[in-house]
CSV table of C-alpha atoms in Angstrom, one decimal:
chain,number,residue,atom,x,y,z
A,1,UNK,CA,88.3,103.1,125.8
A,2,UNK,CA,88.5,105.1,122.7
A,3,UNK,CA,85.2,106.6,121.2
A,4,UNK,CA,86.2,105.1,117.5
A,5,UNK,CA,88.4,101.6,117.5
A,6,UNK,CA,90.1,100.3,114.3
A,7,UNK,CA,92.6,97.6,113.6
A,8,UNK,CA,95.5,99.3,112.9
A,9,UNK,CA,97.2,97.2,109.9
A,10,UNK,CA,95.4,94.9,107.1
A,11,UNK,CA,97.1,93.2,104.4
A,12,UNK,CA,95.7,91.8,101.6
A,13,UNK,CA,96.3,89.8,98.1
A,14,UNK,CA,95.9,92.4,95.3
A,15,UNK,CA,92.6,90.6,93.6
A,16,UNK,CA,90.9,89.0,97.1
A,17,UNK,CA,88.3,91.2,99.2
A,18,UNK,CA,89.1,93.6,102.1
A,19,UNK,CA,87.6,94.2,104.8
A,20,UNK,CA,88.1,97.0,107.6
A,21,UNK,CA,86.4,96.8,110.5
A,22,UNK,CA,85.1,100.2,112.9
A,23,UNK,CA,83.6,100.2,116.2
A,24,UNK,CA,82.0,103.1,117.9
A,25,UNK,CA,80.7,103.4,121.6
A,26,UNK,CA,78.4,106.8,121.3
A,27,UNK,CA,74.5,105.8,120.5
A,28,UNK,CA,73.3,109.3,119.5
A,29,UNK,CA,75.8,108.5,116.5
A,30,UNK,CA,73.9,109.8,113.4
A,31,UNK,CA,76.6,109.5,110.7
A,32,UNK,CA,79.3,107.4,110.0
A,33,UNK,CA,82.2,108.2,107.4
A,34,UNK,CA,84.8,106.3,105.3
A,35,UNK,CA,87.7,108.0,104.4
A,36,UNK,CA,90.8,107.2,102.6
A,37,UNK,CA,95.1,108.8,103.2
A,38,UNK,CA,97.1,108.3,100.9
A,39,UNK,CA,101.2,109.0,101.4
A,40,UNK,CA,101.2,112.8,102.6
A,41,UNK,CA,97.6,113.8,101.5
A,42,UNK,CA,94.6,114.9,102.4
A,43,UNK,CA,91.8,112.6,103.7
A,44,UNK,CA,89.5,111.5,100.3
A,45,UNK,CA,85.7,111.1,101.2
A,46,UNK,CA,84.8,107.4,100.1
A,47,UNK,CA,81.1,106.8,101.7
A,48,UNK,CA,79.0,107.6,104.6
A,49,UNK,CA,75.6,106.0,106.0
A,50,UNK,CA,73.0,107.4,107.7
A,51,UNK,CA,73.1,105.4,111.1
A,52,UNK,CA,69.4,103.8,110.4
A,53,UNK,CA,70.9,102.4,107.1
A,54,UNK,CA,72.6,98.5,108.1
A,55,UNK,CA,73.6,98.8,104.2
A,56,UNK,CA,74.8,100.8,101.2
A,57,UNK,CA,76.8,99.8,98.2
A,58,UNK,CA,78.8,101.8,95.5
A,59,UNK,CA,80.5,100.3,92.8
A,60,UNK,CA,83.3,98.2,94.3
A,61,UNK,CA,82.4,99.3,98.0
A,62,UNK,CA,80.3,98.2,100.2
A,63,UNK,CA,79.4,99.2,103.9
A,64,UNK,CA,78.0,97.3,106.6
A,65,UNK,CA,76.6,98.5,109.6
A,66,UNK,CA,75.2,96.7,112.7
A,67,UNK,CA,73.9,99.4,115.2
A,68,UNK,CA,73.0,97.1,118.1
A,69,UNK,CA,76.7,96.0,118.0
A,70,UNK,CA,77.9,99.5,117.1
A,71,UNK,CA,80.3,98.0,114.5
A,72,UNK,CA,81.2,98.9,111.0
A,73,UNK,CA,82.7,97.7,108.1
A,74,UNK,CA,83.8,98.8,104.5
A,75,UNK,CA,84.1,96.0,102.2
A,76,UNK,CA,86.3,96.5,99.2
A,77,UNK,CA,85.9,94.5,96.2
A,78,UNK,CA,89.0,93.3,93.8
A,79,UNK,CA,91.3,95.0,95.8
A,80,UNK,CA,93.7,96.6,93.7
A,81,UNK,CA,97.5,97.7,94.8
A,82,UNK,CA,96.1,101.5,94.0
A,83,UNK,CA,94.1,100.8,97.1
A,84,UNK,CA,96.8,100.8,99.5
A,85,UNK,CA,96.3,103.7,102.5
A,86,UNK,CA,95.2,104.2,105.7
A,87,UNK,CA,91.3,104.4,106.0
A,88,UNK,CA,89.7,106.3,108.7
A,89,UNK,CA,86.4,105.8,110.3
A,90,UNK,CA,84.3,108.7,111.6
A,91,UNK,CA,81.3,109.2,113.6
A,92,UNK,CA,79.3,112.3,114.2
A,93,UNK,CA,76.6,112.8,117.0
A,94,UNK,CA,73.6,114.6,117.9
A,95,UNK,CA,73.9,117.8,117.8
A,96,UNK,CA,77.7,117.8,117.2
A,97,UNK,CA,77.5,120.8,114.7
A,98,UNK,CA,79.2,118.0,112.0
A,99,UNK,CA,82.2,117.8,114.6
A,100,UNK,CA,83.7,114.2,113.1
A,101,UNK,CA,85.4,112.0,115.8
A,102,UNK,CA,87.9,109.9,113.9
A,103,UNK,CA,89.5,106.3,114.6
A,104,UNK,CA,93.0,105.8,114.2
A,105,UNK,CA,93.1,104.6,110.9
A,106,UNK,CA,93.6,101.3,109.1
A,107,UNK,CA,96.7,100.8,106.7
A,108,UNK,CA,95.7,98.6,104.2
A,109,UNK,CA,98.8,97.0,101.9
A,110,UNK,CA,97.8,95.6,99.3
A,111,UNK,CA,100.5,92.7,98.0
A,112,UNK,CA,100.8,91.5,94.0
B,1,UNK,CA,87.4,123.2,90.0
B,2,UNK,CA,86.4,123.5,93.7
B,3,UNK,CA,88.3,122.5,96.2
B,4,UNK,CA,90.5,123.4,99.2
B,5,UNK,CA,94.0,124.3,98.7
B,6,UNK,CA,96.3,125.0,102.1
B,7,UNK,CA,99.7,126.3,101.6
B,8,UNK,CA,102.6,126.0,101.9
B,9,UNK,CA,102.7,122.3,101.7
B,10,UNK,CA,105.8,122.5,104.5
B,11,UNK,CA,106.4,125.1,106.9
B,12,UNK,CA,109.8,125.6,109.7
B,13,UNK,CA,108.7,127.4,112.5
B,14,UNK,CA,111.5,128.7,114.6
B,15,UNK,CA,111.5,128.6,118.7
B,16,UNK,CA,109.3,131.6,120.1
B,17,UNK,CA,107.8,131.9,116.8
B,18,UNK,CA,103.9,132.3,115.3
B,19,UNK,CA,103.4,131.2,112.1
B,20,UNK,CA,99.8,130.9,109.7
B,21,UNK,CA,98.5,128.6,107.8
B,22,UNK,CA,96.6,129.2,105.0
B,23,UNK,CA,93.3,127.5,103.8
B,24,UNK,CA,90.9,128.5,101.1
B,25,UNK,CA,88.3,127.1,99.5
B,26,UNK,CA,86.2,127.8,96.7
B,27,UNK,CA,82.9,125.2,97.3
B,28,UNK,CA,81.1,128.0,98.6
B,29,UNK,CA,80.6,126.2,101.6
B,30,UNK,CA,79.6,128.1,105.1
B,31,UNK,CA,81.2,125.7,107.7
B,32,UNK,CA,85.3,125.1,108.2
B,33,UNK,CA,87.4,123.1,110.3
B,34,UNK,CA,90.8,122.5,111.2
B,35,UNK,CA,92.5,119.6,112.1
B,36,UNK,CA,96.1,118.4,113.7
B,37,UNK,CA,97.5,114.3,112.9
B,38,UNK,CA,100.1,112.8,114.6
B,39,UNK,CA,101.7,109.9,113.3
B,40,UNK,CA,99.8,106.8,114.3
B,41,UNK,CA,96.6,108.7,115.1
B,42,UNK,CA,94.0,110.3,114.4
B,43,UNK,CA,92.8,113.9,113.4
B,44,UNK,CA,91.8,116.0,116.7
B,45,UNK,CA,89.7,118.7,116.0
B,46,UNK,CA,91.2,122.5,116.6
B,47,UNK,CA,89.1,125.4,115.9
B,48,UNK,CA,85.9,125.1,113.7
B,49,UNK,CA,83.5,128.1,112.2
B,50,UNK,CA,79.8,127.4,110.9
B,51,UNK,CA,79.3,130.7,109.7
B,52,UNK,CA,81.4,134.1,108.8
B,53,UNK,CA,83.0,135.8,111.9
B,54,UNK,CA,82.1,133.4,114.3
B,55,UNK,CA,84.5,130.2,115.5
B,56,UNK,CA,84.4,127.6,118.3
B,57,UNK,CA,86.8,126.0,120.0
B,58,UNK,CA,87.6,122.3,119.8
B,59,UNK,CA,89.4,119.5,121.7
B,60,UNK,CA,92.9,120.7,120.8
B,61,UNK,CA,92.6,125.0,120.8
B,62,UNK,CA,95.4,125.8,123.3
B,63,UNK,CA,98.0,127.5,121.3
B,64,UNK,CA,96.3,128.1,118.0
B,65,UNK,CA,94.3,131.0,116.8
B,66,UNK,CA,91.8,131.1,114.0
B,67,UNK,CA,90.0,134.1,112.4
B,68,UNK,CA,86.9,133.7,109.8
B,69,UNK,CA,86.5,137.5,107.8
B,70,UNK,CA,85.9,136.0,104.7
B,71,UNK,CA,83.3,133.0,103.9
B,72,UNK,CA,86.2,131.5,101.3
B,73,UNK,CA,89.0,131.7,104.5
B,74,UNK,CA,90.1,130.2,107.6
B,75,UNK,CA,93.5,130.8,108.6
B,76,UNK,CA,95.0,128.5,111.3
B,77,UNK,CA,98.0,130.9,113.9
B,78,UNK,CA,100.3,128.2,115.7
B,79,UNK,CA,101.7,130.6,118.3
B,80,UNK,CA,104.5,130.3,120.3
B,81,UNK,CA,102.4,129.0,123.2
B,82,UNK,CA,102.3,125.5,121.0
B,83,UNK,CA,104.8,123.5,122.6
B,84,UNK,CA,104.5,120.7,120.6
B,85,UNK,CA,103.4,121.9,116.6
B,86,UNK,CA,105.3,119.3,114.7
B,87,UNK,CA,101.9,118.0,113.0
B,88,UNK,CA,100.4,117.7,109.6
B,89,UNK,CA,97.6,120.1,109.9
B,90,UNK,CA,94.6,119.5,107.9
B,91,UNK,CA,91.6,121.9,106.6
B,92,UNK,CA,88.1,121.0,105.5
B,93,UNK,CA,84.6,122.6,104.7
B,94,UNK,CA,81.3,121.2,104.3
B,95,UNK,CA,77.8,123.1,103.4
B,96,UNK,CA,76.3,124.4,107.0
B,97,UNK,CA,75.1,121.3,109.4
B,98,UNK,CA,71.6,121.0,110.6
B,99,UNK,CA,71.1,121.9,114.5
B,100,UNK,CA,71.0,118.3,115.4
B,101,UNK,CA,71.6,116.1,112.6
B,102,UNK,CA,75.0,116.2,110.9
B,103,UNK,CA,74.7,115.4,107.2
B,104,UNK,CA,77.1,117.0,105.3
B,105,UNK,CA,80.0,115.5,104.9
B,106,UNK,CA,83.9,117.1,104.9
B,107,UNK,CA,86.2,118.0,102.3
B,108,UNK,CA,89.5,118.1,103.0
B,109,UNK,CA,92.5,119.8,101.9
B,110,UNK,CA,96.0,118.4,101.3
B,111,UNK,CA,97.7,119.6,104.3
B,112,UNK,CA,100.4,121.5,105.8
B,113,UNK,CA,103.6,119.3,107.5
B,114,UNK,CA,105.3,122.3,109.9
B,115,UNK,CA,108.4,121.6,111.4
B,116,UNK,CA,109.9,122.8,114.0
B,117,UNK,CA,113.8,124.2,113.0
């Protein structure tokens, strides 16, 4: 199987709470990213945890992570339609020299 | 303000042909990457380089070339031996990572969309 597994699509209300999901397979995973595409951009840094953290909040997001179950989330508050992209999850590993190893990204559409 | 600009935004690369990709950054960071995304997928690591005039190879380095003279520069070659370049190609730095643990996190440019013609 893949080393980093996302849902491909989400769809949302603009107002109501989303919710992406990540799952990794490596344990020596010592980071784990968030970021956000939008249309023909970049990748924007949203948050990262430590992988001994199960929690970390900022402003409207918040991140979840279970390390027995190797699964993370990114919770976004009052989704907004400005928040519609693809969201990548990324992993790094010991000793990886900060290589990232990226999921295939969530598109998130968010409907008014 | 820092950041990482690539240009051009889109390149046409012609059969047989190499062409460069620029990316340049002004964060003062030691460490650069570069990255390929196909629709649908992922970013697949290509070259990367922790320190001036030194690069590794990633997953993806057949048919790329990289070169690291300057700390602020990491031009990205797509030579002819590419078969398949149509990508967008995306650049990032971070401050040097630690031997074991990976901290710092990446900042990425915009990105190049080549083409072939």
């Amino acid at each position: 199987g893949e080393d980093v597994e996302q849902s491909l699509f989400l769809s949302v209300r603009e107002g109501d709470s989303s919710v992406i999901n990540c799952t990794y397979t490596d344990s020596s995973s010592t980071y784990l990213y968030w970021y956000k595409q939008e249309p023909g951009a970049g990748l924007q840094l949203l948050t990262y945890i430590f992988s001994n953290m199960d929690m970390k909040q900022d402003q409207r997001l918040t991140v979840l992570l279970n390390k027995k179950d190797k699964h993370l989330s990114l919770r976004i508050a009052d989704t907004q339609t400005g928040d519609s992209a693809i969201y990548f999850c990324a992993e790094t590993r010991l000793g990886s020299q900060g290589n990232l190893i990226f999921g295939k990204g969530t598109k998130l559409s968010v409907k008014p | 303000d820092g950041g990482i600009t690539q240009s051009p935004k889109y390149l046409f690369r012609k059969e047989g042909q190499n062409v460069t990709l620029s990316c340049e950054q002004n964060l003062n960071h030691d460490a650069m990457y570069w990255y390929r995304q196909d629709p649908g997928q992922g970013l697949r690591l290509i070259y990367y380089s922790q320190i001036v005039n030194d690069f590794q190879k990633g997953d993806i380095a057949e048919g790329y070339s990289v070169s690291r003279e300057k700390k602020e520069s990491f031009p990205l070659t797509v030579t002819s031996a590419q078969k398949n370049p149509t990508a967008f190609y995306l650049c990032a730095s971070s401050i040097r990572q630690g031997r074991r643990y990976s901290n710092q996190p990446q900042h990425f440019g915009d990105g190049t969309r080549l083409s072939i013609l």
